[in-house]
XYZ file of C-alpha atoms in Angstrom:
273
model
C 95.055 3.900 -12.184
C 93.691 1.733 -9.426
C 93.127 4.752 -7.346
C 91.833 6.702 -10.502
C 88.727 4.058 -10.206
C 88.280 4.585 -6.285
C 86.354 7.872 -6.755
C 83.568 5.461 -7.272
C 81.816 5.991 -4.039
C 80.985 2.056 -3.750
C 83.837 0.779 -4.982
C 86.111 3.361 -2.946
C 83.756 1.869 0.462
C 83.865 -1.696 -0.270
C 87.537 -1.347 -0.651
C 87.732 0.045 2.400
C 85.685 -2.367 4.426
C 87.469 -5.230 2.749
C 90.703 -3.646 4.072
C 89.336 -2.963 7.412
C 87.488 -6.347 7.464
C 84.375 -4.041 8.840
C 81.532 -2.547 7.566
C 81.059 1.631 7.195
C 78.640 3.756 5.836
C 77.789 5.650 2.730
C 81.218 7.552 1.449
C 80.373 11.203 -0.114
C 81.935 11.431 -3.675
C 85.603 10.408 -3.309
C 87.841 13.316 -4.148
C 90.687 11.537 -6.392
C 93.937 13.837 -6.052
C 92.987 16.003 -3.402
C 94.995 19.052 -2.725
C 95.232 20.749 0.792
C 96.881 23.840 0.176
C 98.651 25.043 3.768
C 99.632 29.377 3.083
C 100.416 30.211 -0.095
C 104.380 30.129 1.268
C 103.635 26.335 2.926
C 104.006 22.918 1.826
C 100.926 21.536 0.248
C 99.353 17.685 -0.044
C 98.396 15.902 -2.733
C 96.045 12.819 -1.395
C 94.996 9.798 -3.448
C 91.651 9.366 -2.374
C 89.868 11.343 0.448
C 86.497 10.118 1.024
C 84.315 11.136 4.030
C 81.550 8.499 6.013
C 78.651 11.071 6.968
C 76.762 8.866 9.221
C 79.993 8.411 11.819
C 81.751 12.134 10.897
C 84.726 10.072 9.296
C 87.165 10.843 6.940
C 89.546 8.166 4.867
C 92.877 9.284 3.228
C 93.650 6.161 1.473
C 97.214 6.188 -0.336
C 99.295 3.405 -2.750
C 102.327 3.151 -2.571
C 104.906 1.481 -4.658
C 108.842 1.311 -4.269
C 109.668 2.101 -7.719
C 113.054 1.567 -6.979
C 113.254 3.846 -3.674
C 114.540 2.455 -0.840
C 111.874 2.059 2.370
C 113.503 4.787 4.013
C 113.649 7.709 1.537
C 109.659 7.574 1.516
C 109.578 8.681 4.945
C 105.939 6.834 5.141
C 105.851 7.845 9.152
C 106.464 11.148 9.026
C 104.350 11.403 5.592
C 101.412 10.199 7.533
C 101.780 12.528 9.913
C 101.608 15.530 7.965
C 98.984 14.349 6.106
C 96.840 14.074 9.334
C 98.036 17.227 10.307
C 96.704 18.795 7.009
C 93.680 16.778 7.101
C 92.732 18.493 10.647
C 93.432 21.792 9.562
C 91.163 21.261 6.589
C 88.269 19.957 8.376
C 88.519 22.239 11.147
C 88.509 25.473 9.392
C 88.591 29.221 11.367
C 86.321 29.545 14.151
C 85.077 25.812 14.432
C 85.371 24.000 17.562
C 87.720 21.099 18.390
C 85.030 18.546 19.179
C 83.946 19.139 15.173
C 87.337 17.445 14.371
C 86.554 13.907 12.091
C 87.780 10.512 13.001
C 89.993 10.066 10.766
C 92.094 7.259 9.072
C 95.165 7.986 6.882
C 95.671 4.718 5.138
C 98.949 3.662 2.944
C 98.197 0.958 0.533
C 101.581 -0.525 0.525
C 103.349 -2.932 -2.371
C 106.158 -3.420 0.077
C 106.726 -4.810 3.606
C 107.103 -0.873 4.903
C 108.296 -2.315 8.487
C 110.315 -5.837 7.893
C 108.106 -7.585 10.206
C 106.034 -9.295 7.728
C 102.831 -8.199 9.454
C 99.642 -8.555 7.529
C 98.922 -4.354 8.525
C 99.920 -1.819 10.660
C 98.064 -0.203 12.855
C 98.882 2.672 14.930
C 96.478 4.964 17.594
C 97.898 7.936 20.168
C 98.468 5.619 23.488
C 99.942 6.203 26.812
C 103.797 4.916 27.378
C 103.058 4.721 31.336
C 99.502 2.641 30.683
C 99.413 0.935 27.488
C 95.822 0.083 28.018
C 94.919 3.817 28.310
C 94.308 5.058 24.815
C 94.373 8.809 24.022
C 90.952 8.406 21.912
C 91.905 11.487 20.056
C 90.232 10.014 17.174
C 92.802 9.433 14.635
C 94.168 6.356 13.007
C 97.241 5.694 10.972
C 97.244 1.794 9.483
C 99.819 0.707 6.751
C 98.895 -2.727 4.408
C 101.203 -4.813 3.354
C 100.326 -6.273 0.537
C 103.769 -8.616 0.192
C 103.160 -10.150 3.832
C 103.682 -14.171 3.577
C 101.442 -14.741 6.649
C 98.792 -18.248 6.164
C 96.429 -16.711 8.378
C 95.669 -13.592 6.403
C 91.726 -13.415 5.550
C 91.079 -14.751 2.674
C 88.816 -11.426 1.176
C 91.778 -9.738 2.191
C 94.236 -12.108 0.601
C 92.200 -11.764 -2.755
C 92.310 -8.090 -2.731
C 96.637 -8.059 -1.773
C 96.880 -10.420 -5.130
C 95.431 -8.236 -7.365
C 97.039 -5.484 -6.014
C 100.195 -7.487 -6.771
C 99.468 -9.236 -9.954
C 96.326 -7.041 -11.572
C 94.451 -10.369 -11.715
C 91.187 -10.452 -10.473
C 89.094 -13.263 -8.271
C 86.224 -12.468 -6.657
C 83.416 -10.091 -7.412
C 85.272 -6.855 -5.867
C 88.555 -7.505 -7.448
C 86.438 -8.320 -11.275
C 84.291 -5.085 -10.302
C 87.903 -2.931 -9.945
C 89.568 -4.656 -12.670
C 86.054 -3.658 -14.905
C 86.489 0.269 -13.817
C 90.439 0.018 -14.174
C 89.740 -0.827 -18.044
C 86.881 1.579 -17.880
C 89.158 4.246 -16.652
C 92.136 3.719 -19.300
C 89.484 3.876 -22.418
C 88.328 7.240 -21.229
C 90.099 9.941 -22.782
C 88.726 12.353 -20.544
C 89.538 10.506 -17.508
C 93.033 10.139 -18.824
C 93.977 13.811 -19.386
C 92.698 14.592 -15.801
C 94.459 11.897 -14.793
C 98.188 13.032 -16.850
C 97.227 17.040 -15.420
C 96.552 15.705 -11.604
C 100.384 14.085 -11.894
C 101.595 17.129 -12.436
C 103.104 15.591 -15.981
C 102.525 18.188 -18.237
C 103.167 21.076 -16.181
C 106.658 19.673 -14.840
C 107.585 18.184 -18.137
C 107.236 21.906 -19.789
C 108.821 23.592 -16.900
C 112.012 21.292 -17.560
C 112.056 22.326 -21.361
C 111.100 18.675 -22.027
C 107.974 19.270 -23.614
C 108.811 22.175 -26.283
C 111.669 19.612 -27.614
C 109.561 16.710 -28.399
C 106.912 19.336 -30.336
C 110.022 20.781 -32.444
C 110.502 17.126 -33.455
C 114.073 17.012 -32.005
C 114.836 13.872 -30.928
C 117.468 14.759 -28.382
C 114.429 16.813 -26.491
C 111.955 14.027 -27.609
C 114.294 11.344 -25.491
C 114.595 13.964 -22.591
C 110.831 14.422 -23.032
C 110.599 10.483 -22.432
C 113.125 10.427 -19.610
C 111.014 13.622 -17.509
C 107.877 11.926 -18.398
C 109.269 8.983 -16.506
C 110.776 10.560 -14.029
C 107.921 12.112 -13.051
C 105.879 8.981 -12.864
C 107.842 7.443 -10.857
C 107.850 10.605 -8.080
C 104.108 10.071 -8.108
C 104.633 6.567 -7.442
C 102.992 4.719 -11.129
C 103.462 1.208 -11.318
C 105.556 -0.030 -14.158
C 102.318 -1.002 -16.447
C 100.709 2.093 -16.008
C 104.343 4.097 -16.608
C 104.480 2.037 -20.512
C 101.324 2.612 -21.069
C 100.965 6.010 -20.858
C 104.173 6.476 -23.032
C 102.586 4.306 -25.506
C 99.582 6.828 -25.444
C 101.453 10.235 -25.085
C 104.679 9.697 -27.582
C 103.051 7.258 -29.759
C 105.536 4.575 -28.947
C 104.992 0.548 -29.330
C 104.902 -1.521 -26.207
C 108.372 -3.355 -26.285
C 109.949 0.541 -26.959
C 108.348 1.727 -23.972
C 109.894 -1.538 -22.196
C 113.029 -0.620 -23.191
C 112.998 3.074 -22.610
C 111.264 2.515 -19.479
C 114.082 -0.173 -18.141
C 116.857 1.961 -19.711
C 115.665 5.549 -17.901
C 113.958 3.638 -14.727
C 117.640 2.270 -13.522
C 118.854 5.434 -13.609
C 115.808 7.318 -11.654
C 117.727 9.216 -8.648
C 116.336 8.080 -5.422
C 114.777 11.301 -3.401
């Protein structure tokens, strides 16, 4: 839900310049669950937020990621990043456009984990030469990974605010009441929500599994499977634990502590990919 609210073109900037510690310009309309499509026989991306700075010709792919009981490795966050810049070129850059109307670009992982073990407060990585570390291959592409876990004292203190209520959903400052403010915005709005369920692919994967038609016949074998998917699914699209019970509250009508329990139960069981 946190990056439901980011399509917000100010909030989406002023979260980026508090993680950047820098100023940018005006973002066009955020698109929230972006798809680049590849061929129609290719792998396609879905991005969190992708949000272009017209002024500088810059584009943002900003992404959060929780474990949800993955290890580090099966995420594959390098590589990911990779491909994602490798899509993000080939949709910018289009048939018959020239190389110098490539973006800058910054593919940015919002991470609830220490994604390196170095307990680094980000990052940050740019194309550099091995033979002269100085020389930089300015090819205009950035890669920078936040770590919102990091126990560093000299971490500054905007960004520290932000990292906590990433962490603990409690806000402190005038950004962090401001995101909290569209976050509660965002889960009253019944239209948001169903765009939100559809972009997660819930309803489409849940049916294609035979999860769906069980829980409207009433059974309650499919009704648990229905439950389990729905989970399942979640947790592949990388939903915190709060937003995972709350949306089962919503879509099967369950109370809190059941969705606790059914969310613990089915959670500990989630194969890692």
């Amino acid at each position: 839900m946190f990056t439901a609210v980011m399509r917000d073109p100010n909030l989406c900037r002023r979260v980026i310049e508090r993680l950047l510690q820098t100023q940018i310009g005006e973002l066009t309309t955020p698109a929230y669950e972006k798809v680049i499509k590849q061929t129609k026989d290719g792998k396609s991306i879905r991005l969190d937020i992708y949000a272009k700075e017209e002024s500088k010709n810059t584009v943002y792919d900003m992404e959060m990621q929780n474990l949800n009981r993955k290890s580090i490795n099966s995420l594959n966050l390098p590589k990911r990043s990779r491909y994602y810049q490798s899509m993000i070129d080939r949709n910018i850059l289009g048939e018959g456009k020239e190389y110098s109307e490539l973006s800058e670009s910054n593919v940015i992982f919002i991470c609830t984990f220490d994604p390196f073990g170095y307990d680094l407060t980000q990052y940050s990585f740019e194309e550099k030469c091995d033979e002269l570390p100085d020389l930089k291959l300015c090819d205009g592409t950035k890669k920078i990974f936040f770590n919102t876990r990091t126990s560093k004292k000299d971490i500054p203190k905007s960004l520290k605010k932000l990292y906590n209520y990433i962490n603990s959903g409690e806000p402190s400052d005038e950004l962090t009441n401001d995101l909290e403010k569209a976050v509660e915005r965002a889960r009253n709005n019944e239209e948001l929500e169903a765009e939100y369920m559809n972009n997660s692919l819930f309803y489409t994967d849940a049916k294609n599994e035979g999860r769906m038609e069980g829980r409207e016949e009433g059974r309650m074998e499919g009704r648990e499977e229905g439950i389990k998917g729905a989970i399942d699914i979640m947790l592949e699209m990388n939903c915190s634990e709060n937003d995972i019970i709350s949306r089962l509250v919503k879509t099967f009508g369950l109370s809190e502590e059941e969705a606790k329990i059914l969310y613990d139960e089915y959670a500990g069981s989630h194969v890692l990919a």
